[in-house]
């Protein structure tokens, strides 16, 4: 069976997240809060050949569209991803994920002594994006810099 | 600088710091703060920093309110830092904050309309100390540029050392040697910010130095007490070490010291740390005058 066939059938309406770095598809599903119990029809393809990435993962979800916050979170762990919106079997929109210059609320600061990690203060974490590829974030409050391995969206 | 928050030394331009130094070098008293109230919110105890802020306010004719530790205040009853800052903002023309939590000063600056001055938060930032350190060099050597610096001690948890090292990036030092006991080396994240000629080394570079900045090992910031015992007393500046020093070597220390500088060194031409401590008042006067005067 060639890999073309493995990439399962087309979906009618929904979202195809392509060019996910190999091995990150499950993390993408986690960000979307998809466990399988919600009833969405989901196709997951992992470690297939890609001209651009060598190997890549793909996630297809029927009847599910992404919020901006979800796209930002995907950008954090899969900066190469492209998002295709499908309506009536056709790609109606195709865009690359891109981290905004500032991200708010979706990542926790890794510094336990940071004011954003003090429950009594109710401070929403905020980060300046120092670098997009590789991802590097600087905490707006305490100045801690986090690299790719330290970011848990 | 009117109305401006003072959170991190890197928020300042070199020209702004030099302007501050020029004001500090002529300031002994004034009435720029007459009728003004400064809140000194010390959620974490400090002697030198708090007393020098108090003195600076009084010498400029102002008054102050505040507390010198969280004990005995409504914070102990569970009031949030944010609410305490909002209250002080309603009373005072400026708020000086010291806190053990990192980012506390930045948060205070977002909540308060009055300017906020960071008097040390957590193990990262202590901008007014860095201003005093730079001022002491500028005053004695005529410039911060072109000198060889050694920074000795706890470069991992010490906020004064960290702020001083970062502040040097605003100038053009000839070279910066970072000298730390094992386990107290600066974090990678700090090194990545150093756009200057630096090297991690040991005290053998002493003969090259124009300025030696010594810090104490921060016992209170050690996660593991056994680790503290291990590195405690692993370096000491004494007369024997200074036999190899250059004539004009300046030794700085943000104080308090424990035993990292032998008291015998106090009598030498190299000891500048008491002068440095005294400079806390004129530098903070200059800053307060610029921000709310
Ligand atoms: Zn933080």
Coordinates of C-alpha atoms and ligand atoms in Angstrom, one line a residue:
Chain A
X1 CA 0.0 0.0 0.0
X2 CA 1.5 3.4 -0.9
X3 CA 1.4 6.3 1.5
X4 CA -1.1 8.2 -0.7
X5 CA -3.7 5.5 0.2
X6 CA -2.8 5.7 3.9
X7 CA -3.8 9.3 4.0
X8 CA -7.4 8.2 4.2
X9 CA -10.4 9.6 2.5
X10 CA -11.4 13.2 2.2
X11 CA -13.6 14.9 4.7
X12 CA -16.8 16.8 3.8
X13 CA -16.6 19.7 6.3
X14 CA -14.0 20.3 8.9
X15 CA -10.3 21.0 9.4
X16 CA -7.1 19.4 8.1
X17 CA -4.0 20.2 10.1
X18 CA -1.1 19.3 7.8
X19 CA 2.7 19.5 8.1
X20 CA 2.7 18.8 11.8
X21 CA 6.3 17.8 12.9
X22 CA 6.5 14.0 13.0
X23 CA 5.3 12.6 16.4
X24 CA 3.3 15.7 17.5
X25 CA -0.1 14.7 16.2
X26 CA -1.3 13.4 19.6
X27 CA -0.3 16.7 21.2
X28 CA -2.3 18.6 18.6
X29 CA -5.3 16.5 19.5
X30 CA -4.8 17.2 23.1
X31 CA -4.7 20.9 22.5
X32 CA -8.0 20.6 20.7
X33 CA -9.4 18.6 23.7
X34 CA -10.2 15.7 21.4
X35 CA -10.2 12.4 23.3
X36 CA -12.4 10.4 20.9
X37 CA -15.3 10.4 23.2
X38 CA -16.8 13.6 21.7
X39 CA -17.9 11.7 18.7
X40 CA -15.9 13.7 16.1
X41 CA -14.8 11.7 13.1
X42 CA -11.0 12.0 13.3
X43 CA -8.2 10.7 11.1
X44 CA -4.7 10.6 12.4
X45 CA -1.7 10.0 10.2
X46 CA 1.8 9.8 11.7
X47 CA 5.3 9.7 10.3
X48 CA 4.5 9.8 6.6
X49 CA 6.9 11.2 4.0
X50 CA 6.9 14.9 3.4
X51 CA 8.9 16.9 0.9
X52 CA 9.2 19.8 3.2
X53 CA 9.7 18.1 6.6
X54 CA 11.1 14.7 5.8
X55 CA 8.4 13.1 8.0
X56 CA 5.2 14.7 9.1
X57 CA 1.9 14.0 10.9
X58 CA -1.6 15.0 9.7
X59 CA -4.8 15.4 11.7
X60 CA -8.2 15.6 10.1
X61 CA -11.3 16.4 12.1
X62 CA -14.7 16.5 10.6
X63 CA -17.2 19.3 11.6
X64 CA -14.7 20.9 13.9
X65 CA -13.2 24.4 13.3
X66 CA -10.5 26.1 15.3
X67 CA -10.5 29.2 17.4
X68 CA -7.7 31.7 17.3
X69 CA -6.5 30.5 20.7
X70 CA -6.3 26.9 19.5
X71 CA -4.3 28.0 16.4
X72 CA -1.9 29.9 18.6
X73 CA -1.4 26.9 20.8
X74 CA -0.8 24.6 17.9
X75 CA 1.8 27.1 16.6
X76 CA 3.7 26.7 19.9
X77 CA 4.3 23.0 19.4
X78 CA 3.9 22.7 15.6
X79 CA 5.2 25.9 14.1
X80 CA 5.4 24.3 10.6
X81 CA 1.7 23.3 10.6
X82 CA -0.8 24.4 7.9
X83 CA -4.5 24.6 8.5
X84 CA -6.9 23.8 5.8
X85 CA -10.6 24.6 6.2
X86 CA -12.8 22.1 4.2
X87 CA -16.3 22.9 3.2
X88 CA -18.2 20.5 0.8
X89 CA -15.0 18.5 0.1
X90 CA -13.1 21.6 -1.0
X91 CA -10.3 23.5 0.6
X92 CA -11.9 26.9 1.1
X93 CA -9.0 28.4 3.2
X94 CA -5.4 27.4 3.7
X95 CA -3.1 29.1 6.1
X96 CA 0.1 28.5 8.0
X97 CA 0.0 28.8 11.7
X98 CA 1.8 31.8 13.0
X99 CA 2.7 32.7 16.5
X100 CA 1.6 36.2 17.4
X101 CA 4.2 38.6 18.9
X102 CA 2.5 38.3 22.3
X103 CA 0.7 35.3 23.6
X104 CA -1.6 35.5 26.5
X105 CA -3.2 32.9 28.8
X106 CA -2.3 29.7 27.0
X107 CA 1.1 28.9 28.5
X108 CA 2.2 28.8 32.1
X109 CA 5.5 30.4 33.1
X110 CA 8.1 27.7 34.1
X111 CA 9.4 29.9 36.9
X112 CA 7.5 28.6 40.1
X113 CA 8.4 31.9 41.8
X114 CA 6.8 34.0 39.1
X115 CA 3.9 36.2 40.1
X116 CA 1.7 34.5 37.4
X117 CA 2.0 31.3 39.4
X118 CA 0.6 32.8 42.6
X119 CA -3.0 31.7 42.7
X120 CA -4.0 34.5 45.0
X121 CA -3.0 37.2 42.5
X122 CA -5.1 35.9 39.5
X123 CA -2.6 37.2 36.9
X124 CA -3.0 36.0 33.4
X125 CA 0.4 34.8 32.0
X126 CA 1.7 36.8 29.1
X127 CA 4.8 36.2 27.0
X128 CA 6.7 38.1 24.4
X129 CA 7.6 35.9 21.5
X130 CA 11.4 36.4 21.2
X131 CA 11.8 33.9 18.4
X132 CA 9.2 31.9 16.3
X133 CA 11.4 29.2 14.9
X134 CA 12.6 27.8 17.2
X135 CA 10.0 29.0 19.7
X136 CA 11.4 31.1 22.5
X137 CA 9.2 33.0 24.9
X138 CA 10.0 35.6 27.5
X139 CA 7.6 36.1 30.5
X140 CA 6.2 39.6 30.5
X141 CA 6.3 39.6 34.3
X142 CA 9.4 37.8 35.6
X143 CA 11.5 37.9 32.4
X144 CA 12.1 34.1 32.4
X145 CA 13.0 32.8 28.9
X146 CA 11.5 29.5 27.9
X147 CA 12.8 27.3 25.0
X148 CA 10.9 24.8 22.9
X149 CA 11.2 21.9 25.4
X150 CA 10.0 23.9 28.3
X151 CA 6.7 25.1 26.8
X152 CA 3.6 23.2 27.7
X153 CA 0.6 24.6 26.0
Chain B
X1 CA 11.7 60.1 33.4
X2 CA 8.7 61.8 35.0
X3 CA 6.0 59.3 36.0
X4 CA 8.1 56.4 34.7
X5 CA 8.2 52.9 36.3
X6 CA 11.6 51.6 37.3
X7 CA 11.3 47.8 36.9
X8 CA 14.5 46.5 35.2
X9 CA 17.8 48.1 34.6
X10 CA 17.6 47.2 30.9
X11 CA 14.6 49.5 30.6
X12 CA 17.1 52.4 30.7
X13 CA 19.3 53.9 28.1
X14 CA 22.9 54.6 28.9
X15 CA 22.3 58.3 28.3
X16 CA 19.4 58.3 30.9
X17 CA 21.7 56.6 33.5
X18 CA 24.5 59.1 32.9
X19 CA 22.0 61.9 33.4
X20 CA 21.0 60.3 36.7
X21 CA 24.7 60.0 37.7
X22 CA 25.3 63.6 37.0
X23 CA 22.3 64.6 39.2
X24 CA 23.4 62.2 41.9
X25 CA 26.9 63.6 42.0
X26 CA 25.5 67.1 43.0
X27 CA 22.6 66.0 45.2
X28 CA 22.8 66.3 49.0
X29 CA 19.5 67.8 49.8
X30 CA 16.6 69.6 48.2
X31 CA 12.9 70.2 48.4
X32 CA 11.7 68.5 45.2
X33 CA 9.6 66.1 47.1
X34 CA 7.9 68.6 49.4
X35 CA 4.3 67.7 49.9
X36 CA 4.8 64.3 48.2
X37 CA 4.3 60.9 49.8
X38 CA 6.2 57.9 48.8
X39 CA 4.9 54.4 49.8
X40 CA 7.7 52.0 50.8
X41 CA 6.1 48.6 50.4
X42 CA 8.7 46.1 51.7
X43 CA 7.0 42.7 51.6
X44 CA 10.4 41.2 52.1
X45 CA 12.7 42.6 54.8
X46 CA 15.7 44.7 53.9
X47 CA 17.8 47.1 55.9
X48 CA 20.0 49.0 53.5
X49 CA 17.7 49.4 50.6
X50 CA 14.7 50.6 52.8
X51 CA 16.8 52.9 55.0
X52 CA 18.4 54.6 52.0
X53 CA 15.0 55.1 50.3
X54 CA 13.7 56.6 53.5
X55 CA 16.7 58.9 53.8
X56 CA 16.5 59.9 50.1
X57 CA 12.8 60.8 50.6
X58 CA 13.5 62.8 53.7
X59 CA 16.5 64.6 52.2
X60 CA 14.3 65.9 49.4
X61 CA 11.6 67.1 51.8
X62 CA 9.1 64.4 51.2
X63 CA 7.3 62.0 53.5
X64 CA 6.8 58.2 53.4
X65 CA 4.4 55.6 54.5
X66 CA 4.7 51.8 54.4
X67 CA 5.8 48.7 56.1
X68 CA 9.1 46.8 56.4
X69 CA 7.8 43.2 56.2
X70 CA 4.6 41.4 55.4
X71 CA 4.2 40.5 59.0
X72 CA 1.6 42.4 61.0
X73 CA -0.1 43.8 57.8
X74 CA -3.3 42.8 56.1
X75 CA -1.2 40.6 53.7
X76 CA -0.8 38.2 56.6
X77 CA -4.6 38.1 56.9
X78 CA -4.7 36.9 53.3
X79 CA -5.0 40.2 51.3
X80 CA -3.5 39.8 47.9
X81 CA -0.5 41.7 46.7
X82 CA -2.6 43.3 44.0
X83 CA -5.1 44.7 46.5
X84 CA -2.4 46.1 48.7
X85 CA -0.8 47.9 45.8
X86 CA -4.2 49.4 44.8
X87 CA -4.6 50.8 48.3
X88 CA -1.1 52.3 48.3
X89 CA -1.7 53.8 44.9
X90 CA -4.6 55.7 46.3
X91 CA -2.4 57.2 49.1
X92 CA 1.0 57.8 47.6
X93 CA 2.7 59.7 44.7
X94 CA 5.1 56.8 44.1
X95 CA 5.4 53.2 45.3
X96 CA 8.7 51.5 46.1
X97 CA 8.2 47.7 46.1
X98 CA 10.4 44.9 47.4
X99 CA 9.0 41.3 47.1
X100 CA 10.3 37.8 47.1
X101 CA 8.1 36.9 44.1
X102 CA 9.5 37.6 40.6
X103 CA 7.5 39.9 38.5
X104 CA 5.8 41.5 41.5
X105 CA 7.1 45.0 40.6
X106 CA 5.9 44.6 37.0
X107 CA 2.4 43.6 38.1
X108 CA 2.4 46.5 40.6
X109 CA 3.3 48.9 37.8
X110 CA 0.3 47.6 35.7
X111 CA -2.1 48.0 38.6
X112 CA -0.9 51.4 39.9
X113 CA -1.3 54.8 38.3
X114 CA 1.6 56.1 40.4
X115 CA 5.1 55.2 39.3
X116 CA 6.5 52.0 40.7
X117 CA 10.1 51.6 41.6
X118 CA 11.4 48.0 42.0
X119 CA 13.5 47.7 45.1
X120 CA 14.3 44.0 44.3
X121 CA 11.9 41.2 43.3
X122 CA 12.9 37.6 43.7
X123 CA 16.3 36.5 42.4
X124 CA 16.3 38.5 39.2
X125 CA 15.9 42.2 39.3
X126 CA 17.3 45.0 41.4
X127 CA 17.6 48.0 39.2
X128 CA 18.3 50.7 41.8
X129 CA 21.2 48.6 43.2
X130 CA 22.6 48.3 39.6
X131 CA 22.4 52.1 39.3
X132 CA 24.3 52.6 42.5
X133 CA 27.0 50.1 41.5
X134 CA 27.4 51.7 38.1
X135 CA 27.4 55.1 39.7
X136 CA 30.2 54.1 42.1
X137 CA 32.4 53.0 39.2
X138 CA 31.5 56.1 37.1
X139 CA 32.2 58.4 40.0
X140 CA 35.6 56.9 40.9
X141 CA 36.9 55.9 37.5
X142 CA 35.3 58.7 35.4
X143 CA 33.6 56.1 33.1
X144 CA 32.1 52.7 33.1
X145 CA 33.6 51.9 29.7
X146 CA 36.9 50.3 28.9
X147 CA 37.4 48.6 32.2
X148 CA 38.0 44.9 33.1
X149 CA 35.4 43.6 35.5
X150 CA 35.2 40.5 37.6
X151 CA 31.9 39.5 39.2
X152 CA 32.5 37.0 42.0
X153 CA 30.0 34.9 44.0
X154 CA 26.5 33.6 43.6
X155 CA 25.8 34.4 39.9
X156 CA 22.7 32.0 39.9
X157 CA 20.4 33.2 42.6
X158 CA 21.9 36.6 43.4
X159 CA 19.8 39.4 42.0
X160 CA 22.4 42.1 42.6
X161 CA 25.1 40.3 40.7
X162 CA 22.6 39.5 37.9
X163 CA 21.4 43.1 37.6
X164 CA 25.0 44.4 37.7
X165 CA 26.1 42.0 34.9
X166 CA 23.1 42.9 32.8
X167 CA 23.7 46.6 33.4
X168 CA 27.2 46.4 32.0
X169 CA 25.7 45.4 28.6
X170 CA 24.5 49.1 28.4
X171 CA 28.1 50.2 28.4
X172 CA 31.3 49.1 26.7
X173 CA 33.4 47.2 29.3
X174 CA 36.7 45.9 28.0
X175 CA 36.0 42.4 29.4
X176 CA 33.8 40.8 32.0
X177 CA 34.9 37.8 34.0
X178 CA 32.2 35.7 35.7
X179 CA 33.6 33.8 38.7
X180 CA 31.2 31.5 40.5
X181 CA 31.5 28.4 42.7
X182 CA 30.4 25.2 41.1
X183 CA 26.6 25.1 41.1
X184 CA 26.2 28.8 41.3
X185 CA 27.2 29.6 37.7
X186 CA 24.9 32.0 35.8
X187 CA 21.9 30.5 34.1
X188 CA 22.2 30.0 30.3
X189 CA 19.4 32.4 29.8
X190 CA 21.5 35.2 31.4
X191 CA 24.6 34.3 29.3
X192 CA 22.5 34.5 26.2
X193 CA 21.6 38.1 26.9
X194 CA 25.3 39.2 27.4
X195 CA 26.2 40.9 24.2
X196 CA 29.7 41.7 25.5
X197 CA 33.1 40.1 25.9
X198 CA 32.7 37.7 28.8
X199 CA 34.3 34.6 30.1
X200 CA 33.5 32.1 32.9
X201 CA 36.6 31.6 34.9
X202 CA 38.2 31.6 38.3
X203 CA 40.1 34.1 40.6
X204 CA 43.4 33.6 38.7
X205 CA 42.3 36.6 36.5
X206 CA 42.5 38.9 39.5
X207 CA 45.7 40.8 38.3
X208 CA 43.8 41.9 35.2
X209 CA 40.8 43.5 37.0
X210 CA 39.9 47.1 37.4
X211 CA 36.7 46.3 39.3
X212 CA 35.9 43.2 41.4
X213 CA 32.3 42.9 42.3
X214 CA 31.8 40.5 45.2
X215 CA 28.5 39.1 46.3
X216 CA 27.4 36.9 49.2
X217 CA 26.0 33.5 48.8
X218 CA 22.2 33.8 49.1
X219 CA 21.4 31.3 51.7
X220 CA 17.6 32.1 51.7
X221 CA 17.4 31.4 47.9
X222 CA 18.9 27.9 48.1
X223 CA 16.4 25.2 47.4
X224 CA 18.6 22.7 49.2
X225 CA 20.3 23.5 52.5
X226 CA 22.9 20.8 52.0
X227 CA 23.9 22.5 48.8
X228 CA 24.4 25.8 50.7
X229 CA 26.7 24.2 53.2
X230 CA 28.8 22.8 50.4
X231 CA 29.5 26.1 48.6
X232 CA 29.5 28.3 51.7
X233 CA 33.0 29.8 52.2
X234 CA 34.3 28.5 48.9
X235 CA 35.8 31.9 48.0
X236 CA 37.2 34.7 50.1
X237 CA 38.8 38.0 49.2
X238 CA 41.7 38.7 51.7
X239 CA 45.0 40.5 51.8
X240 CA 46.9 37.5 50.4
X241 CA 44.7 37.4 47.3
X242 CA 45.1 41.1 46.8
X243 CA 48.9 40.9 46.7
X244 CA 48.5 40.3 43.0
X245 CA 45.9 43.1 42.4
X246 CA 46.4 46.2 40.2
X247 CA 47.0 49.4 42.0
X248 CA 43.6 50.9 41.1
X249 CA 41.5 47.8 41.7
X250 CA 38.1 48.7 43.1
X251 CA 36.3 46.1 45.2
X252 CA 32.5 46.5 45.3
X253 CA 29.9 44.6 47.3
X254 CA 26.2 45.2 47.5
X255 CA 26.3 44.3 51.2
X256 CA 25.5 42.7 53.6
X257 CA 28.6 40.6 53.5
X258 CA 29.0 37.4 55.5
X259 CA 32.6 36.2 55.2
X260 CA 33.4 36.6 51.5
X261 CA 35.5 39.8 52.2
X262 CA 38.0 39.6 55.0
X263 CA 37.5 42.7 57.3
X264 CA 41.3 43.4 56.9
X265 CA 40.5 44.4 53.3
X266 CA 38.4 47.3 54.6
X267 CA 41.6 49.3 55.4
X268 CA 43.0 48.9 51.9
X269 CA 42.8 51.4 49.0
X270 CA 40.7 48.8 47.2
X271 CA 37.7 48.8 49.5
X272 CA 34.9 50.8 47.9
X273 CA 31.9 49.0 49.3
X274 CA 31.1 51.4 52.1
X275 CA 31.3 54.3 49.7
X276 CA 29.0 52.3 47.4
X277 CA 26.5 51.8 50.2
X278 CA 26.7 55.6 50.9
X279 CA 26.0 56.2 47.3
X280 CA 22.6 54.6 47.7
X281 CA 21.2 57.8 49.0
X282 CA 22.2 60.3 46.3
X283 CA 21.4 57.8 43.5
X284 CA 17.9 57.2 44.9
X285 CA 17.5 60.9 45.5
X286 CA 18.3 61.6 41.9
X287 CA 15.9 58.8 40.8
X288 CA 13.0 60.0 42.9
X289 CA 13.6 63.6 41.8
X290 CA 13.5 62.5 38.2
X291 CA 10.4 60.3 38.6
X292 CA 8.1 62.4 40.8
X293 CA 10.0 65.6 41.7
Ligands
LIG1 ZN1 7.2 34.4 34.7

